[in-house]
Structure formats: C-alpha cells, structure tokens
Coordinates of C-alpha atoms and ligand atoms in Angstrom, one line a residue:
Chain L
M1 CA 120.3 125.5 7.1
G2 CA 121.0 122.3 5.4
R3 CA 117.8 120.4 5.4
G4 CA 117.7 116.6 4.6
V5 CA 120.8 114.9 3.3
C6 CA 122.7 116.6 0.6
E7 CA 124.0 114.6 -2.2
G8 CA 127.6 115.2 -1.4
W9 CA 127.3 113.3 1.9
F10 CA 125.8 110.3 0.2
K11 CA 128.8 107.8 0.3
M12 CA 130.0 109.0 3.6
S13 CA 126.6 108.9 5.2
D14 CA 126.2 105.2 4.0
L15 CA 129.3 104.4 5.9
W16 CA 128.1 106.1 9.0
G17 CA 124.8 104.2 8.6
I18 CA 126.6 100.9 8.4
Y19 CA 128.6 101.9 11.5
A20 CA 125.4 102.8 13.3
L21 CA 123.8 99.4 12.7
W22 CA 127.1 97.7 13.9
Y23 CA 127.2 100.0 16.9
R24 CA 123.6 99.0 17.9
E25 CA 124.3 95.2 17.4
A26 CA 127.5 95.4 19.5
K27 CA 125.8 97.4 22.3
V28 CA 122.8 95.0 22.4
F29 CA 125.2 92.0 22.3
L30 CA 127.4 93.3 25.1
R31 CA 124.4 94.2 27.3
E32 CA 122.9 90.8 27.2
K33 CA 125.5 89.2 29.3
S34 CA 123.5 86.1 30.1
R35 CA 123.4 85.1 26.4
L36 CA 127.1 85.6 26.3
V37 CA 127.7 83.3 29.3
S38 CA 125.4 80.5 28.1
S39 CA 126.7 80.4 24.6
T40 CA 130.3 80.1 26.1
V41 CA 129.6 77.5 28.6
N42 CA 127.8 75.1 26.2
P43 CA 130.7 74.5 23.8
L44 CA 133.1 74.2 26.8
I45 CA 131.0 71.4 28.1
W46 CA 131.1 69.8 24.7
L47 CA 134.9 69.9 24.7
V48 CA 135.3 68.6 28.2
A49 CA 132.6 65.9 28.2
F50 CA 132.3 64.8 24.6
G51 CA 136.0 65.4 23.8
G52 CA 137.2 64.0 27.1
G53 CA 134.9 61.1 27.2
L54 CA 135.2 59.9 23.6
G55 CA 138.8 60.9 23.5
A56 CA 139.6 58.4 26.3
S57 CA 138.7 55.4 24.1
I58 CA 139.8 56.5 20.6
S59 CA 142.8 58.2 19.3
I60 CA 142.5 60.6 16.4
G61 CA 145.3 62.9 15.4
G62 CA 148.6 63.5 17.2
A63 CA 147.4 66.0 19.8
G64 CA 144.4 64.1 21.3
Y65 CA 140.7 64.0 20.5
Q66 CA 139.9 67.2 22.4
A67 CA 142.4 69.1 20.3
F68 CA 141.1 67.4 17.2
I69 CA 137.5 68.5 17.7
F70 CA 138.5 72.0 19.0
P71 CA 138.3 73.6 15.6
G72 CA 135.0 71.8 15.1
V73 CA 133.6 73.2 18.3
L74 CA 134.9 76.7 17.4
M75 CA 133.0 76.3 14.1
L76 CA 129.9 75.2 15.9
V77 CA 130.0 78.3 18.1
V78 CA 130.3 80.6 15.1
L79 CA 127.6 78.8 13.2
F80 CA 125.0 79.0 15.9
T81 CA 125.8 82.5 16.9
T82 CA 125.8 84.0 13.5
I83 CA 122.9 82.0 11.9
F84 CA 120.6 83.0 14.7
F85 CA 121.8 86.5 14.6
G86 CA 120.8 86.6 11.0
L87 CA 117.5 84.8 11.5
Y88 CA 116.6 87.4 14.2
V89 CA 116.0 89.9 11.5
V90 CA 112.5 88.3 11.5
W91 CA 112.2 89.8 14.9
D92 CA 113.6 93.1 13.8
K93 CA 111.0 93.4 11.2
K94 CA 108.4 93.0 13.9
I95 CA 109.8 95.6 16.2
D96 CA 109.5 99.1 15.1
F97 CA 113.1 100.0 15.6
F98 CA 113.9 98.3 12.3
K99 CA 111.1 100.4 10.5
E100 CA 113.1 103.4 11.7
V101 CA 116.1 101.9 9.9
L102 CA 114.1 101.1 6.8
V103 CA 112.6 104.5 6.5
S104 CA 116.1 106.2 6.8
P105 CA 117.8 107.2 3.6
L106 CA 120.2 104.2 4.0
K107 CA 120.4 101.8 1.1
R108 CA 119.2 98.3 1.7
T109 CA 122.6 97.1 0.8
S110 CA 124.1 99.2 3.5
I111 CA 121.6 97.9 6.0
F112 CA 122.7 94.4 5.0
V113 CA 126.3 95.2 5.4
G114 CA 125.8 96.8 8.8
K115 CA 123.8 93.9 10.0
M116 CA 126.4 91.4 8.7
L117 CA 129.2 93.2 10.5
G118 CA 127.2 93.1 13.6
G119 CA 126.9 89.3 13.2
C120 CA 130.6 89.0 12.6
T121 CA 131.3 90.9 15.7
D122 CA 129.1 88.6 17.8
G123 CA 130.8 85.5 16.2
L124 CA 134.2 86.9 16.7
I125 CA 133.7 87.7 20.4
Q126 CA 132.0 84.4 21.1
S127 CA 134.7 82.4 19.3
G128 CA 137.4 84.6 20.9
I129 CA 136.3 83.4 24.3
I130 CA 136.5 79.8 23.2
I131 CA 140.0 80.5 21.6
L132 CA 141.1 81.7 25.0
F133 CA 140.3 78.3 26.5
G134 CA 142.4 76.5 23.7
P135 CA 145.4 75.8 25.7
L136 CA 143.4 73.8 28.2
F137 CA 142.6 71.4 25.4
G138 CA 146.1 71.0 24.0
I139 CA 146.1 73.9 21.6
N140 CA 149.3 75.9 21.3
Y141 CA 149.1 79.2 19.4
T142 CA 151.6 80.9 17.3
A143 CA 151.0 84.4 15.8
Y144 CA 150.5 82.6 12.5
S145 CA 148.1 80.0 13.6
L146 CA 146.1 82.5 15.6
G147 CA 145.9 85.0 12.7
L148 CA 144.8 82.2 10.3
V149 CA 142.2 80.8 12.6
I150 CA 140.7 84.2 13.2
L151 CA 140.6 84.8 9.5
F152 CA 138.6 81.5 9.0
V153 CA 136.3 82.4 11.8
L154 CA 135.7 85.8 10.2
L155 CA 134.9 84.3 6.8
L156 CA 132.7 81.7 8.3
A157 CA 130.9 84.3 10.4
M158 CA 130.4 86.6 7.3
G159 CA 129.0 83.9 5.2
T160 CA 126.8 82.3 7.9
T161 CA 125.4 85.7 9.0
S162 CA 124.5 86.4 5.4
L163 CA 122.8 83.0 5.1
G164 CA 120.8 83.8 8.2
L165 CA 119.9 87.2 7.1
A166 CA 118.9 85.9 3.7
I167 CA 116.6 83.3 5.2
G168 CA 115.3 85.6 8.0
S169 CA 114.5 88.5 5.6
Q170 CA 112.1 86.1 3.8
M171 CA 110.5 84.6 6.8
T172 CA 107.5 86.1 8.5
S173 CA 107.6 84.2 11.8
F174 CA 109.9 82.3 14.1
E175 CA 108.4 78.9 13.1
G176 CA 111.2 78.4 10.6
F177 CA 114.0 78.5 13.2
G178 CA 113.8 74.9 14.1
L179 CA 113.8 73.9 10.5
V180 CA 116.8 75.9 9.7
Q181 CA 118.6 74.3 12.6
S182 CA 117.6 70.7 11.7
F183 CA 118.0 70.9 7.9
V184 CA 120.7 73.5 7.4
I185 CA 123.0 74.0 10.3
L186 CA 123.3 70.6 11.9
P187 CA 123.7 68.7 8.6
L188 CA 126.3 71.2 7.5
F189 CA 128.1 70.8 10.8
F190 CA 128.0 67.0 11.1
L191 CA 128.9 66.4 7.5
S192 CA 132.0 68.6 7.6
G193 CA 134.5 66.4 9.4
A194 CA 134.3 68.6 12.4
L195 CA 134.1 65.5 14.7
Y196 CA 135.9 62.8 12.7
P197 CA 138.7 62.6 10.0
I198 CA 137.4 62.7 6.4
D199 CA 140.2 60.5 4.9
N200 CA 138.6 57.1 5.2
L201 CA 134.9 57.8 4.7
P202 CA 132.7 55.5 2.6
A203 CA 132.3 56.8 -0.9
W204 CA 128.7 58.3 -0.5
L205 CA 129.7 60.2 2.6
S206 CA 132.9 61.5 1.3
W207 CA 131.1 63.0 -1.7
I208 CA 128.7 64.8 0.5
T209 CA 131.5 65.9 2.7
Y210 CA 133.6 67.2 -0.2
A211 CA 130.6 69.2 -1.4
N212 CA 130.2 70.9 1.9
P213 CA 132.0 74.2 2.1
L214 CA 132.3 73.9 5.9
T215 CA 134.6 70.9 5.4
Y216 CA 137.2 73.2 4.0
I217 CA 136.7 75.8 6.6
V218 CA 137.2 73.3 9.5
D219 CA 140.0 71.7 7.7
G220 CA 141.7 75.1 7.3
M221 CA 141.3 75.8 11.0
R222 CA 142.6 72.4 12.0
G223 CA 145.5 73.0 9.6
A224 CA 146.3 76.3 11.3
L225 CA 146.0 75.1 14.8
L226 CA 147.3 71.5 14.7
G227 CA 149.2 71.4 11.4
E228 CA 147.1 68.5 10.3
S229 CA 145.0 69.1 7.2
S230 CA 143.5 67.1 4.4
F231 CA 143.6 69.9 1.8
P232 CA 146.1 72.6 1.0
I233 CA 145.5 75.7 2.9
V234 CA 145.0 77.7 -0.2
L235 CA 142.2 75.5 -1.3
D236 CA 140.6 75.9 2.2
L237 CA 140.9 79.6 2.0
G238 CA 139.5 79.8 -1.6
V239 CA 136.4 77.8 -0.6
A240 CA 135.9 80.0 2.4
A241 CA 136.1 83.1 0.3
A242 CA 133.7 81.6 -2.2
Y243 CA 131.3 80.7 0.7
V244 CA 131.3 84.4 1.7
A245 CA 131.0 85.8 -1.8
V246 CA 128.0 83.6 -2.7
L247 CA 126.1 84.1 0.5
V248 CA 126.8 87.8 0.7
A249 CA 125.4 88.1 -2.8
I250 CA 122.3 86.1 -2.0
G251 CA 121.8 88.0 1.3
T252 CA 122.1 91.4 -0.5
F253 CA 119.5 90.4 -3.0
A254 CA 117.2 89.0 -0.4
F255 CA 117.4 92.2 1.6
K256 CA 116.5 94.2 -1.6
K257 CA 113.4 92.0 -2.0
M258 CA 112.5 92.2 1.7
T259 CA 109.1 93.8 2.6
Chain G
M1 CA 102.7 121.9 -2.6
I2 CA 105.2 119.8 -0.7
I3 CA 103.1 116.6 -0.9
Q4 CA 100.7 115.6 -3.7
T5 CA 99.0 112.3 -4.2
F6 CA 97.7 111.0 -7.4
G7 CA 95.0 108.4 -7.0
I8 CA 97.1 106.6 -4.5
T9 CA 95.6 103.2 -3.6
K10 CA 96.5 100.3 -1.4
R11 CA 94.6 97.0 -1.6
Y12 CA 95.2 94.0 0.6
K13 CA 93.6 90.7 -0.1
N14 CA 90.0 91.5 0.6
I15 CA 90.2 95.2 1.7
T16 CA 91.0 98.4 0.1
A17 CA 92.8 100.3 2.9
V18 CA 93.4 103.4 0.8
N19 CA 91.2 104.2 -2.1
H20 CA 92.2 106.5 -4.9
I21 CA 93.2 109.5 -2.7
D22 CA 94.2 112.8 -4.3
L23 CA 95.7 115.2 -1.8
S24 CA 97.7 118.3 -1.9
I25 CA 99.5 119.5 1.3
E26 CA 101.0 122.9 1.6
E27 CA 104.5 123.5 2.9
G28 CA 105.0 124.7 6.5
K29 CA 101.6 123.8 7.8
I30 CA 100.3 121.2 10.2
F31 CA 98.0 118.9 8.2
G32 CA 95.8 116.4 10.0
L33 CA 94.4 113.0 8.8
L34 CA 91.4 112.4 11.0
G35 CA 89.6 109.1 11.0
P36 CA 88.5 106.2 13.1
N37 CA 90.6 103.0 13.6
G38 CA 91.1 101.1 10.3
A39 CA 90.4 104.2 8.2
G40 CA 93.7 103.8 6.4
K41 CA 95.7 106.5 8.0
T42 CA 98.8 104.5 8.8
T43 CA 98.7 102.8 5.4
L44 CA 98.6 106.2 3.6
L45 CA 101.5 107.5 5.7
S46 CA 103.5 104.3 5.1
M47 CA 103.2 104.7 1.4
L48 CA 104.2 108.3 1.6
A49 CA 107.2 107.3 3.6
T50 CA 108.1 104.6 1.0
L51 CA 107.7 101.8 3.5
I52 CA 105.1 100.0 1.5
P53 CA 104.5 100.4 -2.3
P54 CA 101.1 101.6 -3.5
T55 CA 99.0 99.1 -5.4
E56 CA 98.0 101.9 -7.8
G57 CA 98.7 105.5 -8.2
T58 CA 101.6 107.5 -6.8
A59 CA 102.6 110.5 -4.9
K60 CA 105.2 113.2 -4.9
V61 CA 106.9 114.1 -1.6
N62 CA 109.2 117.2 -1.5
G63 CA 109.1 117.0 -5.3
Y64 CA 110.3 113.3 -5.6
D65 CA 108.1 110.5 -6.8
I66 CA 107.8 107.9 -4.1
R67 CA 108.1 105.1 -6.6
K68 CA 111.0 106.4 -8.6
E69 CA 113.1 108.1 -6.0
P70 CA 112.4 106.6 -2.6
G71 CA 115.9 107.4 -1.3
K72 CA 115.4 111.1 -1.9
V73 CA 111.9 110.9 -0.4
R74 CA 113.4 109.2 2.7
A75 CA 116.1 111.9 3.0
S76 CA 113.3 114.5 3.1
I77 CA 111.2 113.1 5.8
G78 CA 111.1 112.1 9.4
M79 CA 108.6 109.6 10.8
V80 CA 107.3 108.9 14.2
F81 CA 105.5 105.6 14.2
Q82 CA 102.2 104.7 15.8
T83 CA 103.9 102.0 17.9
P84 CA 107.0 102.8 19.9
S85 CA 110.1 102.4 17.7
S86 CA 113.0 103.3 20.1
D87 CA 115.4 100.6 21.0
E88 CA 114.7 99.6 24.6
I89 CA 118.1 98.1 25.2
L90 CA 119.7 101.4 24.4
T91 CA 119.7 104.8 26.2
G92 CA 117.8 107.8 25.0
R93 CA 121.0 109.4 23.9
E94 CA 122.2 106.3 22.2
N95 CA 119.0 106.0 20.3
L96 CA 119.5 109.6 19.1
Y97 CA 123.1 109.0 18.2
L98 CA 122.1 106.0 16.1
H99 CA 119.5 108.0 14.4
A100 CA 122.0 110.8 13.7
L101 CA 124.3 108.2 12.1
L102 CA 121.5 106.6 10.1
Y103 CA 120.5 109.9 8.7
G104 CA 124.0 111.2 7.9
V105 CA 124.0 114.1 10.3
P106 CA 127.5 115.6 9.9
K107 CA 129.9 114.5 12.6
E108 CA 130.6 118.0 14.0
E109 CA 126.9 118.7 14.4
R110 CA 125.7 115.5 16.0
E111 CA 126.5 116.4 19.7
K112 CA 125.0 119.8 19.5
R113 CA 121.8 118.6 17.7
I114 CA 121.3 115.8 20.1
E115 CA 121.6 118.3 23.1
D116 CA 119.2 120.6 21.3
V117 CA 116.4 118.1 20.7
L118 CA 116.8 116.6 24.2
E119 CA 116.3 120.1 25.5
L120 CA 113.4 120.7 23.3
V121 CA 111.5 117.7 24.6
D122 CA 112.7 118.0 28.2
L123 CA 114.6 114.7 28.3
A124 CA 118.1 116.0 28.9
D125 CA 118.2 114.7 32.5
R126 CA 117.0 111.2 31.6
A127 CA 119.1 110.9 28.4
N128 CA 121.5 108.4 29.8
D129 CA 118.9 106.0 31.1
L130 CA 117.8 103.0 29.2
V131 CA 114.6 103.5 27.2
K132 CA 113.2 100.5 29.0
T133 CA 112.8 102.7 32.1
Y134 CA 110.9 105.5 30.3
S135 CA 107.2 106.2 30.7
G136 CA 104.9 106.3 27.6
G137 CA 105.0 110.0 27.3
M138 CA 108.8 110.1 27.6
R139 CA 109.2 107.6 24.8
R140 CA 106.9 109.6 22.6
R141 CA 108.9 112.6 23.3
L142 CA 112.1 110.8 22.6
E143 CA 110.7 109.7 19.3
L144 CA 109.6 113.3 18.4
A145 CA 113.1 114.4 19.2
R146 CA 114.5 111.7 17.0
G147 CA 112.2 112.6 14.1
L148 CA 113.6 116.1 14.2
L149 CA 117.3 115.3 14.6
H150 CA 118.0 115.3 10.9
R151 CA 116.0 118.5 10.3
P152 CA 113.6 116.9 7.8
K153 CA 111.4 119.1 5.7
I154 CA 108.5 117.0 6.4
L155 CA 107.6 115.2 9.7
F156 CA 105.1 112.3 9.7
L157 CA 103.5 111.7 13.1
D158 CA 101.3 108.7 13.3
E159 CA 99.0 109.0 16.2
P160 CA 101.6 110.9 18.3
T161 CA 99.5 111.0 21.5
L162 CA 97.9 107.6 21.3
G163 CA 97.4 106.1 24.8
L164 CA 98.9 109.1 26.6
D165 CA 97.1 110.9 29.5
P166 CA 95.6 114.3 28.8
Q167 CA 98.3 116.2 30.4
T168 CA 101.1 114.6 28.5
R169 CA 99.0 114.9 25.4
Q170 CA 98.7 118.7 25.9
H171 CA 102.5 118.7 26.4
I172 CA 103.1 116.9 23.1
W173 CA 100.7 119.2 21.4
D174 CA 102.7 122.2 22.6
Y175 CA 105.9 120.7 21.3
I176 CA 104.4 120.0 17.9
K177 CA 103.1 123.5 17.6
R178 CA 106.5 124.9 18.6
L179 CA 108.2 122.8 16.0
S180 CA 105.9 124.0 13.3
K181 CA 106.3 127.6 14.3
E182 CA 110.0 127.7 15.1
Q183 CA 111.4 125.2 12.6
G184 CA 109.0 125.7 9.8
V185 CA 108.6 121.9 9.4
T186 CA 105.7 120.7 7.4
I187 CA 103.9 118.3 9.8
I188 CA 101.5 115.6 8.8
I189 CA 99.7 114.1 11.7
T190 CA 97.2 111.2 11.9
T191 CA 94.8 110.9 14.7
H192 CA 91.5 109.7 15.7
Y193 CA 91.2 112.3 18.5
M194 CA 88.9 115.2 17.4
E195 CA 90.5 117.6 19.9
E196 CA 93.9 116.9 18.6
A197 CA 92.9 117.7 14.9
D198 CA 91.0 120.6 16.1
S199 CA 93.7 122.2 18.2
L200 CA 96.7 121.4 16.2
C201 CA 96.0 121.4 12.5
D202 CA 95.7 124.1 10.0
R203 CA 93.9 121.8 7.7
V204 CA 92.2 118.5 8.3
A205 CA 91.2 115.7 6.0
I206 CA 88.5 113.5 7.3
I207 CA 89.2 110.0 6.1
D208 CA 86.9 107.0 6.4
Y209 CA 87.2 103.6 4.6
G210 CA 90.3 104.7 2.7
E211 CA 88.6 107.8 1.3
I212 CA 88.8 111.5 2.0
K213 CA 85.3 112.6 3.0
A214 CA 86.1 116.3 3.7
L215 CA 89.0 118.6 3.7
D216 CA 89.3 122.1 5.2
S217 CA 90.4 124.0 8.2
P218 CA 88.8 122.9 11.4
S219 CA 86.9 126.1 11.8
M220 CA 85.5 126.0 8.2
L221 CA 84.6 122.3 8.7
K222 CA 82.6 123.2 11.8
M223 CA 81.2 126.2 10.2
K224 CA 79.8 124.1 7.3
V225 CA 78.1 121.9 9.8
G226 CA 77.1 125.0 11.6
K227 CA 75.1 123.8 14.4
S228 CA 75.5 125.0 18.0
M229 CA 73.6 123.9 20.9
I230 CA 72.4 125.8 24.0
K231 CA 71.1 123.8 27.0
A232 CA 69.5 125.7 29.7
R233 CA 67.5 125.0 32.9
V234 CA 64.5 127.2 32.8
E235 CA 61.4 127.2 35.0
S236 CA 58.8 128.3 32.4
P237 CA 60.5 128.7 29.1
N238 CA 59.2 131.1 26.5
L239 CA 59.6 128.6 23.7
D240 CA 57.3 130.2 21.1
Y241 CA 59.3 133.4 21.0
I242 CA 62.6 131.5 20.7
R243 CA 61.2 129.3 17.9
G244 CA 60.3 132.5 16.0
L245 CA 63.9 133.7 15.9
P246 CA 65.4 133.4 12.4
Y247 CA 68.6 131.6 13.4
V248 CA 67.0 129.0 15.6
I249 CA 66.6 125.6 14.0
K250 CA 64.9 123.7 16.8
A251 CA 63.9 124.3 20.4
E252 CA 62.4 121.9 22.8
A253 CA 61.8 121.5 26.5
K254 CA 62.1 118.3 28.6
D255 CA 62.2 117.9 32.3
G256 CA 62.8 121.5 32.9
T257 CA 65.8 121.6 30.5
V258 CA 65.5 123.5 27.2
T259 CA 67.6 122.4 24.2
I260 CA 68.0 124.9 21.4
I261 CA 69.8 124.1 18.1
L262 CA 70.9 127.1 16.3
S263 CA 73.5 128.5 14.1
E264 CA 76.3 130.6 15.7
A265 CA 75.3 130.4 19.2
G266 CA 78.1 132.7 20.4
A267 CA 76.6 135.6 18.5
H268 CA 73.1 135.1 19.7
I269 CA 73.3 133.8 23.2
Q270 CA 72.6 137.2 24.7
E271 CA 69.3 137.5 22.9
I272 CA 68.2 134.0 23.7
L273 CA 69.0 134.3 27.5
C274 CA 67.2 137.6 27.8
N275 CA 64.0 136.2 26.2
L276 CA 64.0 132.5 27.5
G277 CA 62.7 133.1 30.9
N278 CA 64.1 132.5 34.4
V279 CA 67.3 130.8 33.6
S280 CA 69.3 129.1 36.3
F281 CA 72.0 127.2 34.4
V282 CA 73.3 127.5 30.8
E283 CA 75.6 125.3 28.8
L284 CA 76.8 126.3 25.4
R285 CA 78.1 123.7 23.0
E286 CA 79.8 124.8 19.8
P287 CA 79.9 122.3 16.9
T288 CA 82.9 119.9 17.1
L289 CA 84.6 117.9 14.5
N290 CA 82.7 115.0 15.9
D291 CA 79.5 116.7 14.5
V292 CA 81.3 117.2 11.3
F293 CA 82.2 113.5 11.2
L294 CA 78.8 112.4 12.1
Q295 CA 77.2 114.5 9.4
I296 CA 79.6 113.4 6.7
T297 CA 79.8 109.7 7.5
G298 CA 76.5 109.2 9.3
K299 CA 78.3 107.6 12.4
E300 CA 79.9 108.7 15.6
M301 CA 83.7 108.8 15.5
R302 CA 83.7 107.7 19.1
V303 CA 81.4 108.2 22.0
E304 CA 83.5 108.2 25.1
S305 CA 84.8 111.8 25.0
A306 CA 83.5 115.1 26.2
E307 CA 86.9 116.8 26.2
G308 CA 87.3 119.6 23.8
W309 CA 83.8 120.7 23.8
A310 CA 83.6 124.4 24.2
E311 CA 81.7 124.6 27.2
V312 CA 80.6 127.8 28.8
Y313 CA 78.9 127.7 32.1
A314 CA 77.1 130.7 33.2
R315 CA 74.9 131.3 36.2
A316 CA 72.2 133.7 35.1
G317 CA 71.2 135.5 38.3
S318 CA 68.2 137.2 36.7
R319 CA 65.3 137.4 39.2
Ligands
ADP1 N1 99.5 94.3 6.2 C1 98.1 94.3 6.1 N2 97.4 93.3 5.6 C2 96.1 93.3 5.5 N3 95.3 94.3 5.9 C3 95.9 95.4 6.4 C4 97.3 95.5 6.5 N4 97.7 96.7 7.1 C5 96.5 97.3 7.3 N5 95.5 96.5 6.9 C6 94.1 96.9 6.9 O1 93.9 98.1 6.2 C7 93.0 99.0 6.9 C8 93.6 100.3 7.2 O2 94.5 100.1 8.2 P1 95.3 101.3 8.9 O3 96.0 102.1 7.7 O4 96.3 100.7 9.9 O5 94.3 102.2 9.6 P2 94.4 103.3 10.6 O6 95.8 103.6 10.7 O7 93.6 104.5 10.1 O8 93.8 102.8 11.9 C9 92.5 98.2 8.1 O9 91.2 97.6 7.8 C10 93.6 97.1 8.3 O10 93.0 96.0 8.9
MG2 MG1 97.0 103.7 12.4

C-alpha cells in the first residue's frame, strides 16, 4: 500500500490542494447567504441614492451620473469583498481548520494561490450580481464590454485579495481591520476617479490620482462599459496586470513568512 | 526508530515549554506522552509536525529532518489537534473530501477511502450533515477518520479524548487500538489522563515542565514504583503477624479499617486475608500511573479521578 504522498504525485497533488482550498471557500461563501444579500444591497443603494440624488443636479459623462459611477461602485464591491476575504486569514489562523491545512504537505505558495482563487470567486460572484443590475442604471453590454469588464474585475480581485492576504497573514488580531479600511481601501477608492472625472483636477490631486493603480482599473472598466476613458485601454490593462503581479509576489512572500 | 529527537527545545519569552528532549519512538507502536496541563506536550507535537520551529535541537520523523525537509515530514504524518479542527460550515463528508484533496489522495481512491474511514468511526449515517450539528464525540471521530484518510505512517493525536464522556472515551480508545493493530500506524498520543496512557500505550513518557521524567511500558513504570495497597475492614486485625511478612512495607489500623502497603498484592492477597482476622470487606488497589507520577515529580497529576484503579471487591465470608 502506498503510504504518504509519493514524489510522482507532487505537482498534481499541489493542484488538487489548490482546488481543495478554493472548493472550501466557495462552499462557505455560498452557504452564508445573508452576507451575499447584504453586500449586494449596499452598493445598489449607493447607485440608486447617491447616483440618483447627485446625478439629478450635476451632469457628468454622456450616459448620466449613475452610469458614470457604475464602474466605481463595481470596483468598491470587489475591493471590499476581496480585501476582507484576505484579511480574514487572521481568523483562519485562529481556527484550527487552517492548522489542518498548514500541516498538510501542501506548499505555502499553493495555499496562497488556493486562498487567492477563493477570494477571486467571491469577488466575481459579488460583482456579477451588480453587473446584472447594470441595465437599470443605463449600462448596455456588448460581448466585448462584458468580457473586458470581467477581466478588469478579475485582475482587481486577484490583486486586492493578495493585498488582504499579505496584510492578514502578518496580523495577529482583528484590530487592524479598521485601519486597513481607513488608510488603505477608502483612500485608494476615493482617489481613483471612481466618483468624479480626473481630467480637471488640481495638480496635487491629479498626481496622487495618477499614482494610484486603481485609477487605471476604474478607467479601464469605464472605457469598456461607456466608451469614455482618460487613458488608452492598453495602459489600463498593463497597470492592472502590474497591480496583480506586485501584490501576488508580496502575498506569496508574506505567506512564506507566516507563523 | 521512526521518530528521534535530538535535544529538541522550545523557548517562549519567559518559559521553556520543551527542554532538551531526546526521544526515540519505535515503529508500529502506540507511544504516549503523559503529563499535566502546560507540561509541553502540544508544543513538542507541534514541532514534530513542523507547525512551529524548535528554538534549539531538531528531530527526525520518518527519517526526515523536521528543519530541512518539512514537506516530506508532513507527507508522512497525520495530526489530530487538541482543539476541534473540522470546518463547521461543511458536512462531515466534505471535510473528508477536502482532506483527501489536501493530502493528494489519488482521485480513484478518494470515494472508497472516505467510505472506509466513515465506516471505521461509525459516522456513515451522519456524513452528509453539517459538522455544526455533531456532538463532541462525533467531531473527534470525524477528526480521527480524517487523520487516517491519507494513510500516514505516523499519526499524532493531541489529547484525543479531552472533554469526552467515559463511554465515548472508551469508544475512541477502541478505535485507536484497532488502527494500531489493523493498519500498523505508529501512533503518538498526548494525554493527561492516566487511564488513557495505561490502557492504550505500549510505551509512556512522563513529561513535566518540558522534560521527560520517565519512559517505559506502563506495567514496568508501575512495577518500578511497586506499591500496592490492600484496604480491609477487620474486627480485630492480627497486625503483628502481617507486619512480619517480608513483602509488607507498612500496615496500620484506623477506625476498623486496615491499610496495608505491600509489593505485588495480587500474588499475596490470599496469605494476607487468611491471617488478617475476621475480614468483612476488602479493596485491592494496584499501583497506577498516578503513583508513578507522584513518586517521580513529587506531586499529584490530578486528584479528581478514581477511574482506572484496579479495584477488586471481595466479601470474605469467613466466620
Ligand atoms: N505561543 C505560546 N506563547 C507563549 N507560551 C506558550 C505558547 N504556547 C505554549 N506556551 C506555554 O508553553 C507551555 C507548554 O504548553 P503546551 O505545550 O500547550 O502544554 P500541554 O499541551 O502539555 O498542556 C505552557 O506553559 C504554555 O503556557
Ligand atoms: Mg496540550
């Protein structure tokens, strides 16, 4: 009888391990329906109230303010879903299920990848629901725009989950959650042009905005959905890819150092 | 030797949880680490399982160095943690499926092995319920099943029956014995229950303050301490004769009850009863691991338990 894991299985078994982690996250996510509902309703309220209210008195973009901020709200949903998914690894470290994972022959890198894919799935499902409501806010999809927006969502989710995992793997308690929200997520969001056009900003603000990778991601999504963008789509995609590459690298490193 | 430690040590800020332990554990046996809370059992196990690095020293598990080849060590072992580690939001079967994936159980064997281990721990009929709805004993059994799923050579069980009722505990012991016998797995178990170490383990290491204080088979450990006790209710005991017997260490009477400390009571009870006087009630107490612990460390392991004492009640009808 083959005891233990023989060497020949190694690569394959790592893939299965990644699948296992993803499977677990997906199950947990789908079983917690109340979380799903509340995190769908909030952004819709944003769109209806904020977009509708402010949109009534200002005019930005050709398709109306609600359509203008739609990519931004989509980004907000992905940001929150995935950063908290990542941070929750703090909790994982406390419950013993994760010890089970850590004591398995799986490489830390694989554990990281499995977790990250779990976060991406959460982000995709959550944003998928918002995307479904798009036509109500003046968004008309084509196969091209839908494909492109999903690609941006995916990249954003990969990068942000990695960021959350990187931070979470180094934290020992939940205390840091609020700090991450106040000093990482909200500044990144508000300074990204998610809610206003970035073409006529004062110089200091425009520098910050240009340095923010999320600016390019929301610009890319807006370009895909509304055909209005400040940068070429190739630049947006390039920055999004770099965002992923850098954060995945940091996250992998952080996971290796995790105790 | 399937496990060997070399001066393995773990220091926390102001405490040495494991202090230069050198251990050798034979393949295929049940090895017990017996010690009170805080003795360092979990810490030692966690180091062997490569969950935490030693401060000093190292160990070889299944021939692999825990510092140099943690991946191979982890592939050789299964671990059941002291605290429940199943995922509550998943069903029992899903937990096992996850584990099979994590440990690279080949696809074509997964289903069958999951069924087998579920059968082994009698959980087949509850396998599709959420773990949230399981009792403590069921969770424990699920974790045992999980620990076996990938057929590890070595299984670490950290306090496997902690907090379970006596009946469930007995049940789990039976499973563990069966595993050892039928699957030939080397089992390392930590416990602070004397009876558990006594009834399960081939060899027991008594650990206190991070150090091994004694190591032997339970019967040898008890033999070394060597004191049995006979308590008897006797109307007018013939104490002088009893005291004169070569194997009696001490004999005294108090409130009509005689207490005799001797070596190997089983072999000599006949002679004692015949010569003691008009005996109406006898209690025989063989030495327990508690006595061993007491002798070695100078303190009681715990006081609350009377379980596991070999008690023989006899009504002597001699007139
Ligand atoms: N992470 C830690 N930080 C500081 N002290 C610890 C840590 N883990 C264990 N200890 C201490 O090490 C000692 C041994 O603990 P442990 O191995 O859990 O004992 P046991 O499992 O035998 O009850 C205890 O005094 C415990 O408080
Ligand atoms: Mg312990």
